[in-house]
GROMACS .gro file of C-alpha atoms in nm:
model
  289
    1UNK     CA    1   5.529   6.808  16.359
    2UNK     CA    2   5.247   6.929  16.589
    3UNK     CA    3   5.469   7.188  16.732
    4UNK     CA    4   5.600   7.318  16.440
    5UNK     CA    5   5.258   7.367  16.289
    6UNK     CA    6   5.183   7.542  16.646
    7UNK     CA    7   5.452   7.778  16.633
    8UNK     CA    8   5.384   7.879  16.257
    9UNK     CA    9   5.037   7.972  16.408
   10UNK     CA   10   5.163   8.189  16.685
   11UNK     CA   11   5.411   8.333  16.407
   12UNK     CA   12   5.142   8.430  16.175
   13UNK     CA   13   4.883   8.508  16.420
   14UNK     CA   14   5.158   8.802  16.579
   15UNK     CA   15   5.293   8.900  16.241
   16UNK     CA   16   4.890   8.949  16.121
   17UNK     CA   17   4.837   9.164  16.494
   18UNK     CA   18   5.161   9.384  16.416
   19UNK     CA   19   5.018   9.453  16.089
   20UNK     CA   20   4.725   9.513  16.184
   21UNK     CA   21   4.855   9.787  16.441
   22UNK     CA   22   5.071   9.915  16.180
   23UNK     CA   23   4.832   9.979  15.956
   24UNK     CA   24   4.602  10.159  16.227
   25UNK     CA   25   4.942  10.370  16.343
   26UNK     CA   26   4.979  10.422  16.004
   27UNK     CA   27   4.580  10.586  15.947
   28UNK     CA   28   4.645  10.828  16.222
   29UNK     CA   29   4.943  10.961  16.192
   30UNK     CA   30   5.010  11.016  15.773
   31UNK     CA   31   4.772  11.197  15.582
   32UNK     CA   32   4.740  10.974  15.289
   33UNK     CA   33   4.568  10.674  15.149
   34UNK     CA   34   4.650  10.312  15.396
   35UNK     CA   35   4.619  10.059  15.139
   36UNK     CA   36   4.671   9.715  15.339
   37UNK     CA   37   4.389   9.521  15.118
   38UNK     CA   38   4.515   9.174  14.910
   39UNK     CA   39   4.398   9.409  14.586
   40UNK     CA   40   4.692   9.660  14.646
   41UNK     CA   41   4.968   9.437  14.781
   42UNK     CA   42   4.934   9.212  14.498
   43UNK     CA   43   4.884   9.494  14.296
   44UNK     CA   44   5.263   9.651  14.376
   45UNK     CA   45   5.431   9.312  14.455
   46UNK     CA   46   5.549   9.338  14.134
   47UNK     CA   47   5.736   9.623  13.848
   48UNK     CA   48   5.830   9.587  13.522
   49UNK     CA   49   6.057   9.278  13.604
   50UNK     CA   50   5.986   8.915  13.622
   51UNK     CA   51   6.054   8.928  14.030
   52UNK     CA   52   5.723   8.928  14.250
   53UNK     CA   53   5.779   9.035  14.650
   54UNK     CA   54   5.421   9.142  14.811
   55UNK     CA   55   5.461   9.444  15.003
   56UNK     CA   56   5.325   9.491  15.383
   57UNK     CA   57   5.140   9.750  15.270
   58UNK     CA   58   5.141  10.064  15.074
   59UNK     CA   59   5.119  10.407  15.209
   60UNK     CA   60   4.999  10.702  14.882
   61UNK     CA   61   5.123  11.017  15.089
   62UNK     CA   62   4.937  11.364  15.003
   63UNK     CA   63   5.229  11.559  15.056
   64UNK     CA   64   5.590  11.492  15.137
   65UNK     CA   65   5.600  11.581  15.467
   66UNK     CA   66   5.343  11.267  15.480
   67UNK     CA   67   5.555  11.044  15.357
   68UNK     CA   68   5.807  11.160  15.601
   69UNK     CA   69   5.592  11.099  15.903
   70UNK     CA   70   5.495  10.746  15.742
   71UNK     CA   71   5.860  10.672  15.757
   72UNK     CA   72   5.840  10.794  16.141
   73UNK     CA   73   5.589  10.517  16.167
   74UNK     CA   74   5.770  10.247  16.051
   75UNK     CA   75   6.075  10.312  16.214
   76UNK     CA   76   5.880  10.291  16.542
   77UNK     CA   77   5.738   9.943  16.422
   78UNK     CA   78   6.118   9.890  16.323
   79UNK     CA   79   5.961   9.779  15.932
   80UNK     CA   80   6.170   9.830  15.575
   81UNK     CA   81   6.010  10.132  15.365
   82UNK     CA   82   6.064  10.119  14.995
   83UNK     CA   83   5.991  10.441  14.742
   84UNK     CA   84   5.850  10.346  14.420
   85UNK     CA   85   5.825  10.576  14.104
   86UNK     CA   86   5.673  10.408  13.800
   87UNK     CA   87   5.747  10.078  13.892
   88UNK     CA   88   5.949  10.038  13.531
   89UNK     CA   89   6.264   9.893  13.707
   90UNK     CA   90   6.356   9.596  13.484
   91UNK     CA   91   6.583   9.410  13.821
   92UNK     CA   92   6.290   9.395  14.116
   93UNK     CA   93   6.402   9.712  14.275
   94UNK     CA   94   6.043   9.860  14.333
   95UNK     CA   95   5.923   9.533  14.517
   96UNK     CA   96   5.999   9.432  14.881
   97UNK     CA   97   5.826   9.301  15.147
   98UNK     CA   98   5.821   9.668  15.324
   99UNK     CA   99   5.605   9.895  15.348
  100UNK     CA  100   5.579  10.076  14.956
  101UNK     CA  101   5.584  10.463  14.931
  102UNK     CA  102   5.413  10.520  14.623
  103UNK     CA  103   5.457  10.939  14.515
  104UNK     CA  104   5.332  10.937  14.201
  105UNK     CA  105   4.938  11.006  14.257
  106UNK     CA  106   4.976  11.342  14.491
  107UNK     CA  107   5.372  11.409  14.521
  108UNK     CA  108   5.462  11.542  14.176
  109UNK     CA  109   5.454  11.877  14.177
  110UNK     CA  110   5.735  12.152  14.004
  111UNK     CA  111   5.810  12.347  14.319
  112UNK     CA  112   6.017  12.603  14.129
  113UNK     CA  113   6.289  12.687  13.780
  114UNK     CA  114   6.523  12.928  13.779
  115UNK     CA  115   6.583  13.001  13.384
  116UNK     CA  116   6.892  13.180  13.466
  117UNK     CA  117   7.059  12.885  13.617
  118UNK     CA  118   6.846  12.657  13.405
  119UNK     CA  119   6.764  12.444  13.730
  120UNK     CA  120   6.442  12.323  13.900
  121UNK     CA  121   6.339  12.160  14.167
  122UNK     CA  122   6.105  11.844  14.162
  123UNK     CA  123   5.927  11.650  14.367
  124UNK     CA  124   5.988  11.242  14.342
  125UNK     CA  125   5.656  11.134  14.251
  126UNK     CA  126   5.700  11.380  13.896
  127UNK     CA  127   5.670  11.157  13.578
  128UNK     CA  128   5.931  11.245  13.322
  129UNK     CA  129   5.724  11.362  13.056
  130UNK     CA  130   5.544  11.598  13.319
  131UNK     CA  131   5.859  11.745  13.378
  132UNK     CA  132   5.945  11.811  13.047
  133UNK     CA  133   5.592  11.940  12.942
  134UNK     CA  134   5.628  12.236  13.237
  135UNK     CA  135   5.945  12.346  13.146
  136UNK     CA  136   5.865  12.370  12.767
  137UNK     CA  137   5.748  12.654  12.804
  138UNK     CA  138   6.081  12.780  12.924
  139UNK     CA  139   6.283  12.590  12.648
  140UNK     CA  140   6.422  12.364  12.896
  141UNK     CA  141   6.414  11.978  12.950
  142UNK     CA  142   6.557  11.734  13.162
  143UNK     CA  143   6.818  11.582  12.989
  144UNK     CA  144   6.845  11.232  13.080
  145UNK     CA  145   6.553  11.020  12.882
  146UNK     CA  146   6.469  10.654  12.973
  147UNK     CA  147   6.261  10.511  12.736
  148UNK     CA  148   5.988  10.468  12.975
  149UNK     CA  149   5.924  10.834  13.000
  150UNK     CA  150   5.588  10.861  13.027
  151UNK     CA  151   5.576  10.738  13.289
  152UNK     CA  152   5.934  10.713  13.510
  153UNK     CA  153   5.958  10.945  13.772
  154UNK     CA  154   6.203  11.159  13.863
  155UNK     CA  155   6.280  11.000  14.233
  156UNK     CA  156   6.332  10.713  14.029
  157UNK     CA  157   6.546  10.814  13.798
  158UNK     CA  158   6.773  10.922  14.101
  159UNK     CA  159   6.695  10.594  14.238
  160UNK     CA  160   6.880  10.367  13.985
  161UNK     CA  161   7.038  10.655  13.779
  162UNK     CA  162   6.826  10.676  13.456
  163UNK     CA  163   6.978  10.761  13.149
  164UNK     CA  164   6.807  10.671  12.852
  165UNK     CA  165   6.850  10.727  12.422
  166UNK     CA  166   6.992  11.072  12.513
  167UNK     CA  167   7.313  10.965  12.738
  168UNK     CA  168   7.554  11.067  12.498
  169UNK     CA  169   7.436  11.442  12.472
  170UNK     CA  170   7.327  11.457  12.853
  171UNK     CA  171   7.511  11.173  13.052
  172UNK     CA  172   7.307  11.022  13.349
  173UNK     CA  173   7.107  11.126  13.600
  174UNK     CA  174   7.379  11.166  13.838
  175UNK     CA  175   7.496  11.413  13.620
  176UNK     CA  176   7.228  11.609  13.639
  177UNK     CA  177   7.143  11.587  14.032
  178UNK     CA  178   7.255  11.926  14.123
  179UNK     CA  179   7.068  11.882  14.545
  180UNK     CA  180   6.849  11.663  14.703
  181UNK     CA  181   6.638  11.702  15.003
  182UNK     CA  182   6.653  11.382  15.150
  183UNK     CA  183   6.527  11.204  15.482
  184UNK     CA  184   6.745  10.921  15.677
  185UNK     CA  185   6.563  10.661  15.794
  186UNK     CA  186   6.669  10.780  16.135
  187UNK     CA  187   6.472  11.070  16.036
  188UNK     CA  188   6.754  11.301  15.992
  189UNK     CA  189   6.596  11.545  15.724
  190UNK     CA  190   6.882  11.770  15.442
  191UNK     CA  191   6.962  11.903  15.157
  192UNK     CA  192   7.299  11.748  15.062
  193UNK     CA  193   7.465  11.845  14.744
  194UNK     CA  194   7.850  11.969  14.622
  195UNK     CA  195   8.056  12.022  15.012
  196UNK     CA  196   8.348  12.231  15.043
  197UNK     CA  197   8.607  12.195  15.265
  198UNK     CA  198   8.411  12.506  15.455
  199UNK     CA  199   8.111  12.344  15.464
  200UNK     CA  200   8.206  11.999  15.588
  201UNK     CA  201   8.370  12.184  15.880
  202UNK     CA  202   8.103  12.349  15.956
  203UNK     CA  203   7.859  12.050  15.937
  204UNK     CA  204   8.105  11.860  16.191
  205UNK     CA  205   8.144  12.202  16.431
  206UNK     CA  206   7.758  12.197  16.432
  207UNK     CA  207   7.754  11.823  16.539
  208UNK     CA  208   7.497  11.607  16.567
  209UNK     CA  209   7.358  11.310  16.333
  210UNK     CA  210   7.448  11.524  16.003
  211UNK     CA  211   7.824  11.543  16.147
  212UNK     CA  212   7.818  11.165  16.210
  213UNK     CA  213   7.724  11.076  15.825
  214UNK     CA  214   7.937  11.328  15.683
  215UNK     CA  215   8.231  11.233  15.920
  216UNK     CA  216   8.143  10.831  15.818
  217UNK     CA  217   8.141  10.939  15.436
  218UNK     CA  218   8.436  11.124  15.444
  219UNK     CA  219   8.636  10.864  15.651
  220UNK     CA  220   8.489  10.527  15.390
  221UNK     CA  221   8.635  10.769  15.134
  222UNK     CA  222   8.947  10.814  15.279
  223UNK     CA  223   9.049  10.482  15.376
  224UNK     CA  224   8.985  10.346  15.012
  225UNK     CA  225   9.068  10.665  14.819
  226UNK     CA  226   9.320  10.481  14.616
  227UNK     CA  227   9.085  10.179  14.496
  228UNK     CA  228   8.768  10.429  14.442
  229UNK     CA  229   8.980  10.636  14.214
  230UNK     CA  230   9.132  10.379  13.986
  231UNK     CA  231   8.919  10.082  14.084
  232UNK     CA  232   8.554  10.255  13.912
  233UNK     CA  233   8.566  10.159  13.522
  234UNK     CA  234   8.555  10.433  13.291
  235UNK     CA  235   8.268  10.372  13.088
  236UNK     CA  236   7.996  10.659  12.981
  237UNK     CA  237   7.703  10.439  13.119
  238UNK     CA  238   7.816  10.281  13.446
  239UNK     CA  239   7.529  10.291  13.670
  240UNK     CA  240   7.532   9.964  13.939
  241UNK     CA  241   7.658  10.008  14.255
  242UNK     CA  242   7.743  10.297  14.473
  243UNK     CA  243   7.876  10.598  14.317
  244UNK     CA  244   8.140  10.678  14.609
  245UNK     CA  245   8.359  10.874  14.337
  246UNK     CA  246   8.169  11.146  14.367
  247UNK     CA  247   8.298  11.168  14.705
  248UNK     CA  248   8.654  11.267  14.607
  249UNK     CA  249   8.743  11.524  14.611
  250UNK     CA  250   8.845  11.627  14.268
  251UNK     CA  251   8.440  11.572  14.256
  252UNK     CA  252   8.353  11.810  14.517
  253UNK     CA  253   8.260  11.576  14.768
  254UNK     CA  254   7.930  11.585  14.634
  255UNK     CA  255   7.706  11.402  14.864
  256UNK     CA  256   7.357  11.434  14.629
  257UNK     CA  257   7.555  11.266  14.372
  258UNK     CA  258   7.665  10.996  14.564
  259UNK     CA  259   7.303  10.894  14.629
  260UNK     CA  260   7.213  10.844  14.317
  261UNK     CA  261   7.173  10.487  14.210
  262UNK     CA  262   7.141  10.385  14.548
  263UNK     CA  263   6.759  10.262  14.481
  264UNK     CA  264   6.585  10.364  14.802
  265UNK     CA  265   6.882  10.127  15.000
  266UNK     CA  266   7.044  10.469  15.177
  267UNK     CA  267   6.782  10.727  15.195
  268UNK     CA  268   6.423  10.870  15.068
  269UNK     CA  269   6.414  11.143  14.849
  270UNK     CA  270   6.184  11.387  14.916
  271UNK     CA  271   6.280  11.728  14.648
  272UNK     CA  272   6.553  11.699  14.373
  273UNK     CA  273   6.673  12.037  14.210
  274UNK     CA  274   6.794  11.894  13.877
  275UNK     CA  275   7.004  12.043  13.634
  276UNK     CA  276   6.846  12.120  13.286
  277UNK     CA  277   6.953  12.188  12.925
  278UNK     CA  278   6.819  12.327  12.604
  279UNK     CA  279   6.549  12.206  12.420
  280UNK     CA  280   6.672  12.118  12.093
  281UNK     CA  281   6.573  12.279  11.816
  282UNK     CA  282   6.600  12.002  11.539
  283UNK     CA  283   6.594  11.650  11.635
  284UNK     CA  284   6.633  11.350  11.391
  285UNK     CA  285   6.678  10.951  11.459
  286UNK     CA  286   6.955  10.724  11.318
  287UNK     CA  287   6.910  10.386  11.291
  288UNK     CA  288   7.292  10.152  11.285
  289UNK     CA  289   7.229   9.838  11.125
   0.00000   0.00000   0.00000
């Protein structure tokens, strides 16, 4: 018994050093706010959810490429990252015990719209309603509307593909994802949308990490092409799991697409360019009793 309180010691008294470091790694290298304090962690150990997980820490990048080189960090301390939007996820996904990303104070700018091709692109941190007020102006919106959208974000929305009151004018948000600029946790950094046949060859003549992933995707889509085509129920609403149908392709092999859902597990969004739609000009509720 006296050696098993012992070794809980040494356990504790390493994992407090190598969080410690961390955190000081962390300070120098990501310009951003270090939150390690008991205030923050038990501040984001939990969402909207009845689950509680406190964090190792939370990092509030100032830009994006922050939060990229905060990922750098952690992959050198070999610790779990997790992006968190709003923190309205009703199942636990924005708690972990990793090191949060939280985008919403600095990251949520509205990089650009093109009118003409009614797109924009977004950075993660964005809250919905944000979104929607700058491209009023335009008569634009983004279609997809959780009813959390004050304050949702739009990286979240990708996350666990958000779609809201409005689904059956707009679909989800996968069906609005037009790109995403993501980063791998290998930091491998693209923008991954819609690939022709052209472009995957040229991804694999170019080699590298990129031709690895795309060469993985397109083989796990290959060997179970049958079963992802008929096996993925048709229902206007699915959003668990994996959306490797977007991956045939009939569907373009659209890589951007396929992320969505995947709630931080794959990748870390860093710019979306989103597909928007008219702003209506009449709007009226009906209540079903």
């Amino acid at each position: 018994m006296t050696h098993t309180a012992l070794n809980n010691t040494a356990v504790t008294g390493w994992a407090e050093m190598s969080t410690a470091k961390l955190q000081a790694e962390l300070a120098a290298r990501v310009d951003g706010e270090i939150r390690f304090d008991p205030g923050t962690k038990g501040a984001y150990a939990q969402d909207a959810s009845n689950y509680r997980q406190v964090p190792i820490g939370v990092v509030v990048p100032r830009t994006v490429d922050a939060a990229v080189d905060a990922i750098a960090v952690c992959r050198d301390f070999d610790v779990p990252v997790l992006s968190r939007g709003g923190g309205t996820s009703l199942a636990g996904q924005c708690v972990n015990e990793a090191v949060v990303i939280d985008w919403t104070k600095y990251c949520h700018g509205l990089v650009s719209v093109d009118p003409e091709a009614r797109t924009a692109v977004l950075e993660p941190g964005m809250a919905l309603d944000q979104a929607n007020d700058a491209l009023a102006s335009r008569g634009l919106m983004v279609g997809p509307k959780p009813s959390t959208h004050v304050s949702c974000t739009i990286g979240g929305m990708i996350g666990n593909n958000s779609c809201g009151s409005t689904a059956q004018a707009y679909g989800k948000m996968v069906d609005a994802v037009r790109r995403l600029e993501v980063v791998t946790y290998g930091g491998l950094r693209m923008w991954v949308g819609e690939t022709s046949d052209e472009d995957y060859e040229k991804i694999i003549a170019a080699g590298g990490e990129k031709a690895e992933l795309y060469r993985g995707m397109r083989q796990l889509r290959d060997t179970h092409l049958k079963r992802i085509r008929t096996g993925y129920p048709q229902i206007p609403r699915r959003v668990s799991g994996y959306n490797l149908d977007s991956l045939l392709p009939e569907r373009g092999f659209h890589v951007a697409r396929a992320l969505v859902g995947s709630e931080s597990t794959l990748v870390t969004v860093l710019h979306a360019e989103i597909e928007l739609v008219e702003v209506p000009k009449h709007k009226s509720l009906v209540v079903l009793g």
